[in-house]
Coordinates of C-alpha atoms in Angstrom, one line a residue:
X1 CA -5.5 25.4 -54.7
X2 CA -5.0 23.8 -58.1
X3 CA -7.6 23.0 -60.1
X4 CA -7.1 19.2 -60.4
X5 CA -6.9 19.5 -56.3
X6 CA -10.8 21.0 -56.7
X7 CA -12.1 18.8 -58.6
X8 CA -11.3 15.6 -56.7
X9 CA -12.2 17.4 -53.0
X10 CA -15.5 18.7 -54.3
X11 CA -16.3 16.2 -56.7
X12 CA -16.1 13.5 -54.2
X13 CA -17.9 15.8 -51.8
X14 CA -20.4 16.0 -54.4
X15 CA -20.5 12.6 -55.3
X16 CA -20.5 11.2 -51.4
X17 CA -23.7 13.5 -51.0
X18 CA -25.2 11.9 -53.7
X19 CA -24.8 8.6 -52.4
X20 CA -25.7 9.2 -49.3
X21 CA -28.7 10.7 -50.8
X22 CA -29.8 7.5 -52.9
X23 CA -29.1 5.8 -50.3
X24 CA -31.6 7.3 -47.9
X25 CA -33.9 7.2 -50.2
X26 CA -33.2 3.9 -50.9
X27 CA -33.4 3.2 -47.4
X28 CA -37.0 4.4 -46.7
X29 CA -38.8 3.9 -49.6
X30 CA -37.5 0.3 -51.1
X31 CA -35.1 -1.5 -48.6
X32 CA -38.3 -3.0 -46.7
X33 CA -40.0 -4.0 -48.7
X34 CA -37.0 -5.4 -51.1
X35 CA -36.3 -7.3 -47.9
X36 CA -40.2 -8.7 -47.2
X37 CA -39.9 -9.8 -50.6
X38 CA -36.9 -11.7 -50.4
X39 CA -38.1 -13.6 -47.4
X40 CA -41.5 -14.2 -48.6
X41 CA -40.3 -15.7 -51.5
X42 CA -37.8 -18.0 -49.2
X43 CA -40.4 -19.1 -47.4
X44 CA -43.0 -19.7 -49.9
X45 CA -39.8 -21.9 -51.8
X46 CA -39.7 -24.0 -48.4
X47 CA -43.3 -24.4 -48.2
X48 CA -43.4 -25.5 -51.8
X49 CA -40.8 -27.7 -51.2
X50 CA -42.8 -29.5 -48.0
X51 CA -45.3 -29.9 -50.0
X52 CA -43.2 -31.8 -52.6
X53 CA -44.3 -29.3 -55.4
X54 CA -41.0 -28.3 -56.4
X55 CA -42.0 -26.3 -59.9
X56 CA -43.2 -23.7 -57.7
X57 CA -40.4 -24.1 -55.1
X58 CA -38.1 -23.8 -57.9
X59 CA -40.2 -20.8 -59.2
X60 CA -40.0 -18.9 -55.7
X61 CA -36.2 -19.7 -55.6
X62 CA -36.0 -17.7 -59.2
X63 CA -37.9 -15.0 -57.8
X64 CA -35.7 -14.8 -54.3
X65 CA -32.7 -14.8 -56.8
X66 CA -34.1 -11.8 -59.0
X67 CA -34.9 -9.9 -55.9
X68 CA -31.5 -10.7 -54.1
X69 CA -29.7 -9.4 -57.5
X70 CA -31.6 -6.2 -57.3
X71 CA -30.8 -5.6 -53.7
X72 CA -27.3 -6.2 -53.9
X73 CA -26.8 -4.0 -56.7
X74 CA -28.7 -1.3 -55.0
X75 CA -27.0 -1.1 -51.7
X76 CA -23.3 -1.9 -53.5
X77 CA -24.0 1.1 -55.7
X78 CA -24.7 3.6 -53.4
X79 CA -22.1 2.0 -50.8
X80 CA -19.2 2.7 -54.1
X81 CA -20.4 6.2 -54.6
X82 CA -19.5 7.1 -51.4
X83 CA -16.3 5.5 -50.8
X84 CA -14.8 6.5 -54.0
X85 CA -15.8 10.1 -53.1
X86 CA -14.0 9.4 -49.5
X87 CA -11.1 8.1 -51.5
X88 CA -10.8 11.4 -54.2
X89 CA -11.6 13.4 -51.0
X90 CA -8.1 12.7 -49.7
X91 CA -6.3 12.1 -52.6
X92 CA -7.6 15.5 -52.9
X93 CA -5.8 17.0 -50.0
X94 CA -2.1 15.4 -50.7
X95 CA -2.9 15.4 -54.9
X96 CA -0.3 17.8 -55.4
X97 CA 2.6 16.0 -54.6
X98 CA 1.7 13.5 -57.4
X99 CA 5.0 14.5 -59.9
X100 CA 3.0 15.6 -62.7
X101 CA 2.3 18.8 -63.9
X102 CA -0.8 20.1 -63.4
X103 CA -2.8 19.3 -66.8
X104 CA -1.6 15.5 -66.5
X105 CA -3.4 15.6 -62.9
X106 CA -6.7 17.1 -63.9
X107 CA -6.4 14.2 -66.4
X108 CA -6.2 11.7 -63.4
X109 CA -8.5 13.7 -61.6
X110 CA -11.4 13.8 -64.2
X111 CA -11.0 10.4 -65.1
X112 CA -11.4 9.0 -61.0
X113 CA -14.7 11.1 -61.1
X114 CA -16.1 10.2 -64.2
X115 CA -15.3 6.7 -63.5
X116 CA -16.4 6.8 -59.9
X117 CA -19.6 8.3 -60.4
X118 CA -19.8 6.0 -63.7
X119 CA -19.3 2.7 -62.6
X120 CA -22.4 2.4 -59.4
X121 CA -25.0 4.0 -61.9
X122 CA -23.9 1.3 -64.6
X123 CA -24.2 -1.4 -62.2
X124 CA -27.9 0.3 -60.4
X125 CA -29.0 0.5 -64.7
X126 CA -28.6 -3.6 -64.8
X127 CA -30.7 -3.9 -62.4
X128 CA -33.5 -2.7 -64.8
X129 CA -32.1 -4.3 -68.0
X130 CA -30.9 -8.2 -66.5
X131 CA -27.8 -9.1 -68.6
X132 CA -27.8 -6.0 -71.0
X133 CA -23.8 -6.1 -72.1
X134 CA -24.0 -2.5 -73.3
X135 CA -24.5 -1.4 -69.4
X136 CA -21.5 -4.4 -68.4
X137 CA -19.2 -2.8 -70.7
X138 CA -20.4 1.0 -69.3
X139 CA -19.7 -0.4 -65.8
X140 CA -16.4 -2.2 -66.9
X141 CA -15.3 1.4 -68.7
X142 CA -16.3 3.3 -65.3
X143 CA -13.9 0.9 -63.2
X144 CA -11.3 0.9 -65.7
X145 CA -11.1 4.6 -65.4
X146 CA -10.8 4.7 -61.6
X147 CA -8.1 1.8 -61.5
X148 CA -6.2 3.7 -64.8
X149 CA -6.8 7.0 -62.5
X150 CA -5.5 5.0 -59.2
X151 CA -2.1 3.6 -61.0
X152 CA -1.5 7.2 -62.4
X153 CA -1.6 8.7 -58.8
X154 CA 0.3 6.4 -57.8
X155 CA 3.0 6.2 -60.4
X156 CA 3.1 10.1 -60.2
X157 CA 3.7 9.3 -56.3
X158 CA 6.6 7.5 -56.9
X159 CA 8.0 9.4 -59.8
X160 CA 11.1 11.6 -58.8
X161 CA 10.9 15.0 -58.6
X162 CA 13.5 16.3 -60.8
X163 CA 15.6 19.7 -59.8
X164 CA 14.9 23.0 -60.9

């Protein structure tokens, strides 16, 4: 088994645990009450609204919104970790046919790791620093790396294998 071959099948391996992981814990110790939040703060907004005091309508709206950015960011991280793991997982098991030689595909294989396990924890960081553009640009590095990784693979699919 090549190197590059190891790297994606237990990296992803590694990195599907690890979202599954954070996502459990996620699950049981935050998603509820994320969730309580979100509608208390809807229905507090409609409340506010019947009453025709729309500052604080507008006020529990802003809050629903901050929550709801939070959430999605948590469960769309944790989802990404582990089907980019899936994905190296069985790019792992065909990886050597890409036409490259082998230090060219550790290349492509490092780069889908670092950017798949790169891109969910720059976008779960945003969710403690709103708007920071140094954690937008991590996050747009990260997904760079796994599309630059993904078009590698699959030029080296394509390539032609030339004769010995």
């Amino acid at each position: 088994m090549t190197g590059s071959r190891k790297l994606l099948i237990f990296g992803g391996m590694a990195l599907a645990a690890f979202g599954m992981l954070y996502g459990l814990q996620y699950a049981l110790f935050i998603e509820h009450q994320t969730l309580d939040h979100m509608g208390g703060s809807l229905a507090q907004s409609f409340s506010a609204a019947a009453s025709r005091n729309l500052g604080q309508s507008q006020a529990a709206l802003d809050q629903y919104g901050e929550t709801k950015y939070d959430y999605v960011r948590q469960v769309d991280a944790h989802s990404h970790w582990i089907g980019l793991a899936m994905l190296m997982i069985v790019l792992g098991v065909i990886f050597e046919r890409v036409n490259f030689s082998e230090g060219i595909r550790q290349l492509v294989a490092f780069s889908l790791l670092a950017g798949s396990a790169l891109f969910p924890l720059a976008v779960i960081l945003q969710t403690y620093h709103h708007g920071a553009v140094a954690l937008k640009a991590l996050a747009v590095v990260g997904s760079g790396l796994v599309i630059a990784g993904l078009a590698a693979t699959a030029w080296g699919f394509a390539r032609l294998r030339l004769a010995p």
